[in-house]
């Protein structure tokens, strides 16, 4: 007989509640922490730009603050969803992630096209720096920096989205498993199992396997009866 492959019985995939080297719930907390740090850096950048560029940047400052507040709410809901193990509370965070990824990729594409056609003033207007003097070389360097940073954050958020989606599916499956029995009893009207309700018959002369006198047939010797 051929020798069995040693890897045949090895698990073909990772457990559904783990990602990389940690559990999904721990990975979700790490995602929330990293996104919180990114929001803090974004707030610092908004205030610095408002100080440097003045009133022309006020509109973008307000839009940025509102966006960060929405992300903060999504992060809080993410942590609460992990604590309560509720899948539906992850939907706002997933929606915010999808919107953020699309926004970052759109900015990267627009800036790349503006740099390709040499429209450096368009880059400054896009960033709210239209009235601020900046040379074309500085604008070009700023454009490359925007492309690199935004693309890196987009890739990171795509990975985070994968983690949160797996966490969402894990919570859904966990809810189905924990609620299946209660849903069954609520629909059928049956009583759930209770070990205290088992009836144990009192001992009798036939309690040890029956009796030949009662017509029981045994392939071997009849069991001992007291």
mmCIF file of N, CA and C in Angstrom, residues 65-131:
data_model
loop_
_atom_site.group_PDB
_atom_site.id
_atom_site.type_symbol
_atom_site.label_atom_id
_atom_site.label_comp_id
_atom_site.label_asym_id
_atom_site.label_seq_id
_atom_site.Cartn_x
_atom_site.Cartn_y
_atom_site.Cartn_z
ATOM 1 N N UNK A 65 -12.369 68.062 8.819
ATOM 2 C CA UNK A 65 -12.786 67.827 10.212
ATOM 3 C C UNK A 65 -14.051 66.979 10.258
ATOM 4 N N UNK A 66 -15.023 67.270 9.399
ATOM 5 C CA UNK A 66 -16.259 66.473 9.369
ATOM 6 C C UNK A 66 -15.958 65.024 8.998
ATOM 7 N N UNK A 67 -15.087 64.830 8.023
ATOM 8 C CA UNK A 67 -14.734 63.464 7.610
ATOM 9 C C UNK A 67 -14.057 62.696 8.739
ATOM 10 N N UNK A 68 -13.168 63.367 9.462
ATOM 11 C CA UNK A 68 -12.466 62.700 10.565
ATOM 12 C C UNK A 68 -13.430 62.367 11.702
ATOM 13 N N UNK A 69 -14.408 63.242 11.956
ATOM 14 C CA UNK A 69 -15.410 62.943 12.979
ATOM 15 C C UNK A 69 -16.217 61.700 12.608
ATOM 16 N N UNK A 70 -16.559 61.579 11.342
ATOM 17 C CA UNK A 70 -17.285 60.385 10.885
ATOM 18 C C UNK A 70 -16.433 59.138 11.083
ATOM 19 N N UNK A 71 -15.139 59.241 10.763
ATOM 20 C CA UNK A 71 -14.247 58.092 10.941
ATOM 21 C C UNK A 71 -14.105 57.747 12.417
ATOM 22 N N UNK A 72 -14.038 58.771 13.280
ATOM 23 C CA UNK A 72 -13.970 58.526 14.727
ATOM 24 C C UNK A 72 -15.197 57.748 15.209
ATOM 25 N N UNK A 73 -16.374 58.137 14.735
ATOM 26 C CA UNK A 73 -17.602 57.429 15.115
ATOM 27 C C UNK A 73 -17.544 55.983 14.636
ATOM 28 N N UNK A 74 -17.041 55.775 13.417
ATOM 29 C CA UNK A 74 -16.922 54.410 12.894
ATOM 30 C C UNK A 74 -15.948 53.583 13.726
ATOM 31 N N UNK A 75 -14.857 54.199 14.193
ATOM 32 C CA UNK A 75 -13.887 53.485 15.029
ATOM 33 C C UNK A 75 -14.516 53.100 16.367
ATOM 34 N N UNK A 76 -15.279 54.026 16.959
ATOM 35 C CA UNK A 76 -15.945 53.715 18.231
ATOM 36 C C UNK A 76 -16.934 52.568 18.053
ATOM 37 N N UNK A 77 -17.694 52.582 16.960
ATOM 38 C CA UNK A 77 -18.629 51.487 16.693
ATOM 39 C C UNK A 77 -17.891 50.173 16.459
ATOM 40 N N UNK A 78 -16.718 50.245 15.840
ATOM 41 C CA UNK A 78 -15.918 49.039 15.633
ATOM 42 C C UNK A 78 -15.522 48.418 16.969
ATOM 43 N N UNK A 79 -15.019 49.232 17.885
ATOM 44 C CA UNK A 79 -14.626 48.710 19.197
ATOM 45 C C UNK A 79 -15.833 48.169 19.967
ATOM 46 N N UNK A 80 -16.961 48.853 19.872
ATOM 47 C CA UNK A 80 -18.167 48.391 20.563
ATOM 48 C C UNK A 80 -18.661 47.086 19.951
ATOM 49 N N UNK A 81 -18.560 46.967 18.625
ATOM 50 C CA UNK A 81 -18.978 45.733 17.955
ATOM 51 C C UNK A 81 -18.095 44.559 18.371
ATOM 52 N N UNK A 82 -16.804 44.803 18.537
ATOM 53 C CA UNK A 82 -15.904 43.737 18.985
ATOM 54 C C UNK A 82 -16.243 43.316 20.412
ATOM 55 N N UNK A 83 -16.558 44.288 21.254
ATOM 56 C CA UNK A 83 -16.890 43.972 22.646
ATOM 57 C C UNK A 83 -18.185 43.177 22.736
ATOM 58 N N UNK A 84 -19.210 43.589 21.966
ATOM 59 C CA UNK A 84 -20.519 42.932 22.022
ATOM 60 C C UNK A 84 -20.663 41.786 21.023
ATOM 61 N N UNK A 85 -19.662 41.630 20.137
ATOM 62 C CA UNK A 85 -19.677 40.574 19.115
ATOM 63 C C UNK A 85 -20.922 40.667 18.247
ATOM 64 N N UNK A 86 -21.209 41.867 17.747
ATOM 65 C CA UNK A 86 -22.370 42.115 16.899
ATOM 66 C C UNK A 86 -21.894 42.518 15.510
ATOM 67 N N UNK A 87 -22.296 41.733 14.520
ATOM 68 C CA UNK A 87 -21.812 41.950 13.157
ATOM 69 C C UNK A 87 -22.370 43.229 12.558
ATOM 70 N N UNK A 88 -23.635 43.545 12.819
ATOM 71 C CA UNK A 88 -24.258 44.695 12.152
ATOM 72 C C UNK A 88 -23.608 46.020 12.549
ATOM 73 N N UNK A 89 -22.970 46.075 13.726
ATOM 74 C CA UNK A 89 -22.308 47.311 14.142
ATOM 75 C C UNK A 89 -21.014 47.547 13.370
ATOM 76 N N UNK A 90 -20.551 46.563 12.616
ATOM 77 C CA UNK A 90 -19.356 46.738 11.796
ATOM 78 C C UNK A 90 -19.672 47.369 10.438
ATOM 79 N N UNK A 91 -20.947 47.406 10.065
ATOM 80 C CA UNK A 91 -21.321 47.918 8.742
ATOM 81 C C UNK A 91 -20.935 49.387 8.566
ATOM 82 N N UNK A 92 -21.158 50.284 9.549
ATOM 83 C CA UNK A 92 -20.704 51.678 9.349
ATOM 84 C C UNK A 92 -19.200 51.796 9.111
ATOM 85 N N UNK A 93 -18.410 50.995 9.818
ATOM 86 C CA UNK A 93 -16.960 51.061 9.620
ATOM 87 C C UNK A 93 -16.576 50.551 8.244
ATOM 88 N N UNK A 94 -17.198 49.469 7.797
ATOM 89 C CA UNK A 94 -16.914 48.944 6.464
ATOM 90 C C UNK A 94 -17.293 49.970 5.399
ATOM 91 N N UNK A 95 -18.445 50.632 5.573
ATOM 92 C CA UNK A 95 -18.867 51.664 4.613
ATOM 93 C C UNK A 95 -17.881 52.822 4.588
ATOM 94 N N UNK A 96 -17.440 53.261 5.777
ATOM 95 C CA UNK A 96 -16.472 54.358 5.832
ATOM 96 C C UNK A 96 -15.151 53.958 5.173
ATOM 97 N N UNK A 97 -14.742 52.711 5.359
ATOM 98 C CA UNK A 97 -13.502 52.249 4.730
ATOM 99 C C UNK A 97 -13.611 52.255 3.207
ATOM 100 N N UNK A 98 -14.731 51.769 2.688
ATOM 101 C CA UNK A 98 -14.920 51.736 1.234
ATOM 102 C C UNK A 98 -14.898 53.155 0.661
ATOM 103 N N UNK A 99 -15.600 54.077 1.336
ATOM 104 C CA UNK A 99 -15.606 55.471 0.875
ATOM 105 C C UNK A 99 -14.198 56.061 0.920
ATOM 106 N N UNK A 100 -13.460 55.807 1.992
ATOM 107 C CA UNK A 100 -12.110 56.353 2.127
ATOM 108 C C UNK A 100 -11.177 55.796 1.058
ATOM 109 N N UNK A 101 -11.271 54.505 0.801
ATOM 110 C CA UNK A 101 -10.412 53.890 -0.225
ATOM 111 C C UNK A 101 -10.692 54.498 -1.595
ATOM 112 N N UNK A 102 -11.983 54.634 -1.933
ATOM 113 C CA UNK A 102 -12.339 55.225 -3.222
ATOM 114 C C UNK A 102 -11.844 56.669 -3.319
ATOM 115 N N UNK A 103 -12.004 57.439 -2.238
ATOM 116 C CA UNK A 103 -11.541 58.834 -2.240
ATOM 117 C C UNK A 103 -10.029 58.915 -2.448
ATOM 118 N N UNK A 104 -9.273 58.089 -1.736
ATOM 119 C CA UNK A 104 -7.813 58.125 -1.864
ATOM 120 C C UNK A 104 -7.376 57.751 -3.278
ATOM 121 N N UNK A 105 -7.994 56.714 -3.848
ATOM 122 C CA UNK A 105 -7.618 56.291 -5.201
ATOM 123 C C UNK A 105 -7.985 57.345 -6.236
ATOM 124 N N UNK A 106 -9.133 58.013 -6.051
ATOM 125 C CA UNK A 106 -9.530 59.068 -6.991
ATOM 126 C C UNK A 106 -8.545 60.231 -6.931
ATOM 127 N N UNK A 107 -8.141 60.623 -5.730
ATOM 128 C CA UNK A 107 -7.158 61.714 -5.596
ATOM 129 C C UNK A 107 -5.841 61.327 -6.260
ATOM 130 N N UNK A 108 -5.399 60.089 -6.059
ATOM 131 C CA UNK A 108 -4.152 59.630 -6.678
ATOM 132 C C UNK A 108 -4.243 59.714 -8.193
ATOM 133 N N UNK A 109 -5.357 59.266 -8.761
ATOM 134 C CA UNK A 109 -5.513 59.293 -10.220
ATOM 135 C C UNK A 109 -5.558 60.731 -10.735
ATOM 136 N N UNK A 110 -6.310 61.602 -10.062
ATOM 137 C CA UNK A 110 -6.424 62.997 -10.514
ATOM 138 C C UNK A 110 -5.076 63.700 -10.444
ATOM 139 N N UNK A 111 -4.358 63.539 -9.347
ATOM 140 C CA UNK A 111 -3.048 64.184 -9.210
ATOM 141 C C UNK A 111 -2.068 63.649 -10.253
ATOM 142 N N UNK A 112 -2.121 62.338 -10.502
ATOM 143 C CA UNK A 112 -1.232 61.760 -11.514
ATOM 144 C C UNK A 112 -1.530 62.337 -12.897
ATOM 145 N N UNK A 113 -2.805 62.506 -13.239
ATOM 146 C CA UNK A 113 -3.160 63.075 -14.541
ATOM 147 C C UNK A 113 -2.740 64.536 -14.642
ATOM 148 N N UNK A 114 -2.933 65.295 -13.567
ATOM 149 C CA UNK A 114 -2.521 66.699 -13.585
ATOM 150 C C UNK A 114 -1.005 66.825 -13.750
ATOM 151 N N UNK A 115 -0.257 65.949 -13.103
ATOM 152 C CA UNK A 115 1.197 65.982 -13.256
ATOM 153 C C UNK A 115 1.607 65.545 -14.649
ATOM 154 N N UNK A 116 0.869 64.599 -15.206
ATOM 155 C CA UNK A 116 1.202 64.127 -16.550
ATOM 156 C C UNK A 116 1.068 65.238 -17.589
ATOM 157 N N UNK A 117 0.055 66.084 -17.424
ATOM 158 C CA UNK A 117 -0.169 67.170 -18.385
ATOM 159 C C UNK A 117 0.442 68.496 -17.916
ATOM 160 N N UNK A 118 1.174 68.470 -16.822
ATOM 161 C CA UNK A 118 1.854 69.675 -16.363
ATOM 162 C C UNK A 118 0.938 70.735 -15.787
ATOM 163 N N UNK A 119 -0.245 70.360 -15.343
ATOM 164 C CA UNK A 119 -1.201 71.327 -14.779
ATOM 165 C C UNK A 119 -0.926 71.479 -13.283
ATOM 166 N N UNK A 120 0.162 72.140 -12.956
ATOM 167 C CA UNK A 120 0.566 72.239 -11.551
ATOM 168 C C UNK A 120 -0.343 73.185 -10.762
ATOM 169 N N UNK A 121 -0.876 74.187 -11.436
ATOM 170 C CA UNK A 121 -1.809 75.076 -10.750
ATOM 171 C C UNK A 121 -3.076 74.308 -10.348
ATOM 172 N N UNK A 122 -3.465 73.342 -11.168
ATOM 173 C CA UNK A 122 -4.619 72.517 -10.841
ATOM 174 C C UNK A 122 -4.377 71.681 -9.589
ATOM 175 N N UNK A 123 -3.140 71.230 -9.397
ATOM 176 C CA UNK A 123 -2.806 70.494 -8.178
ATOM 177 C C UNK A 123 -2.945 71.375 -6.953
ATOM 178 N N UNK A 124 -2.449 72.639 -7.092
ATOM 179 C CA UNK A 124 -2.553 73.564 -5.958
ATOM 180 C C UNK A 124 -4.007 73.892 -5.648
ATOM 181 N N UNK A 125 -4.833 74.036 -6.665
ATOM 182 C CA UNK A 125 -6.257 74.300 -6.436
ATOM 183 C C UNK A 125 -6.941 73.087 -5.805
ATOM 184 N N UNK A 126 -6.552 71.911 -6.258
ATOM 185 C CA UNK A 126 -7.150 70.692 -5.716
ATOM 186 C C UNK A 126 -6.904 70.571 -4.218
ATOM 187 N N UNK A 127 -5.746 71.032 -3.780
ATOM 188 C CA UNK A 127 -5.381 70.934 -2.370
ATOM 189 C C UNK A 127 -5.742 72.181 -1.576
ATOM 190 N N UNK A 128 -6.415 73.142 -2.225
ATOM 191 C CA UNK A 128 -6.788 74.363 -1.526
ATOM 192 C C UNK A 128 -5.665 75.362 -1.396
ATOM 193 N N UNK A 129 -4.649 75.238 -2.251
ATOM 194 C CA UNK A 129 -3.483 76.142 -2.195
ATOM 195 C C UNK A 129 -3.439 77.056 -3.412
ATOM 196 N N UNK A 130 -4.596 77.312 -4.028
ATOM 197 C CA UNK A 130 -4.586 78.042 -5.299
ATOM 198 C C UNK A 130 -4.005 79.433 -5.207
ATOM 199 N N UNK A 131 -4.262 80.144 -4.114
ATOM 200 C CA UNK A 131 -3.765 81.516 -3.955
ATOM 201 C C UNK A 131 -2.408 81.580 -3.270
#
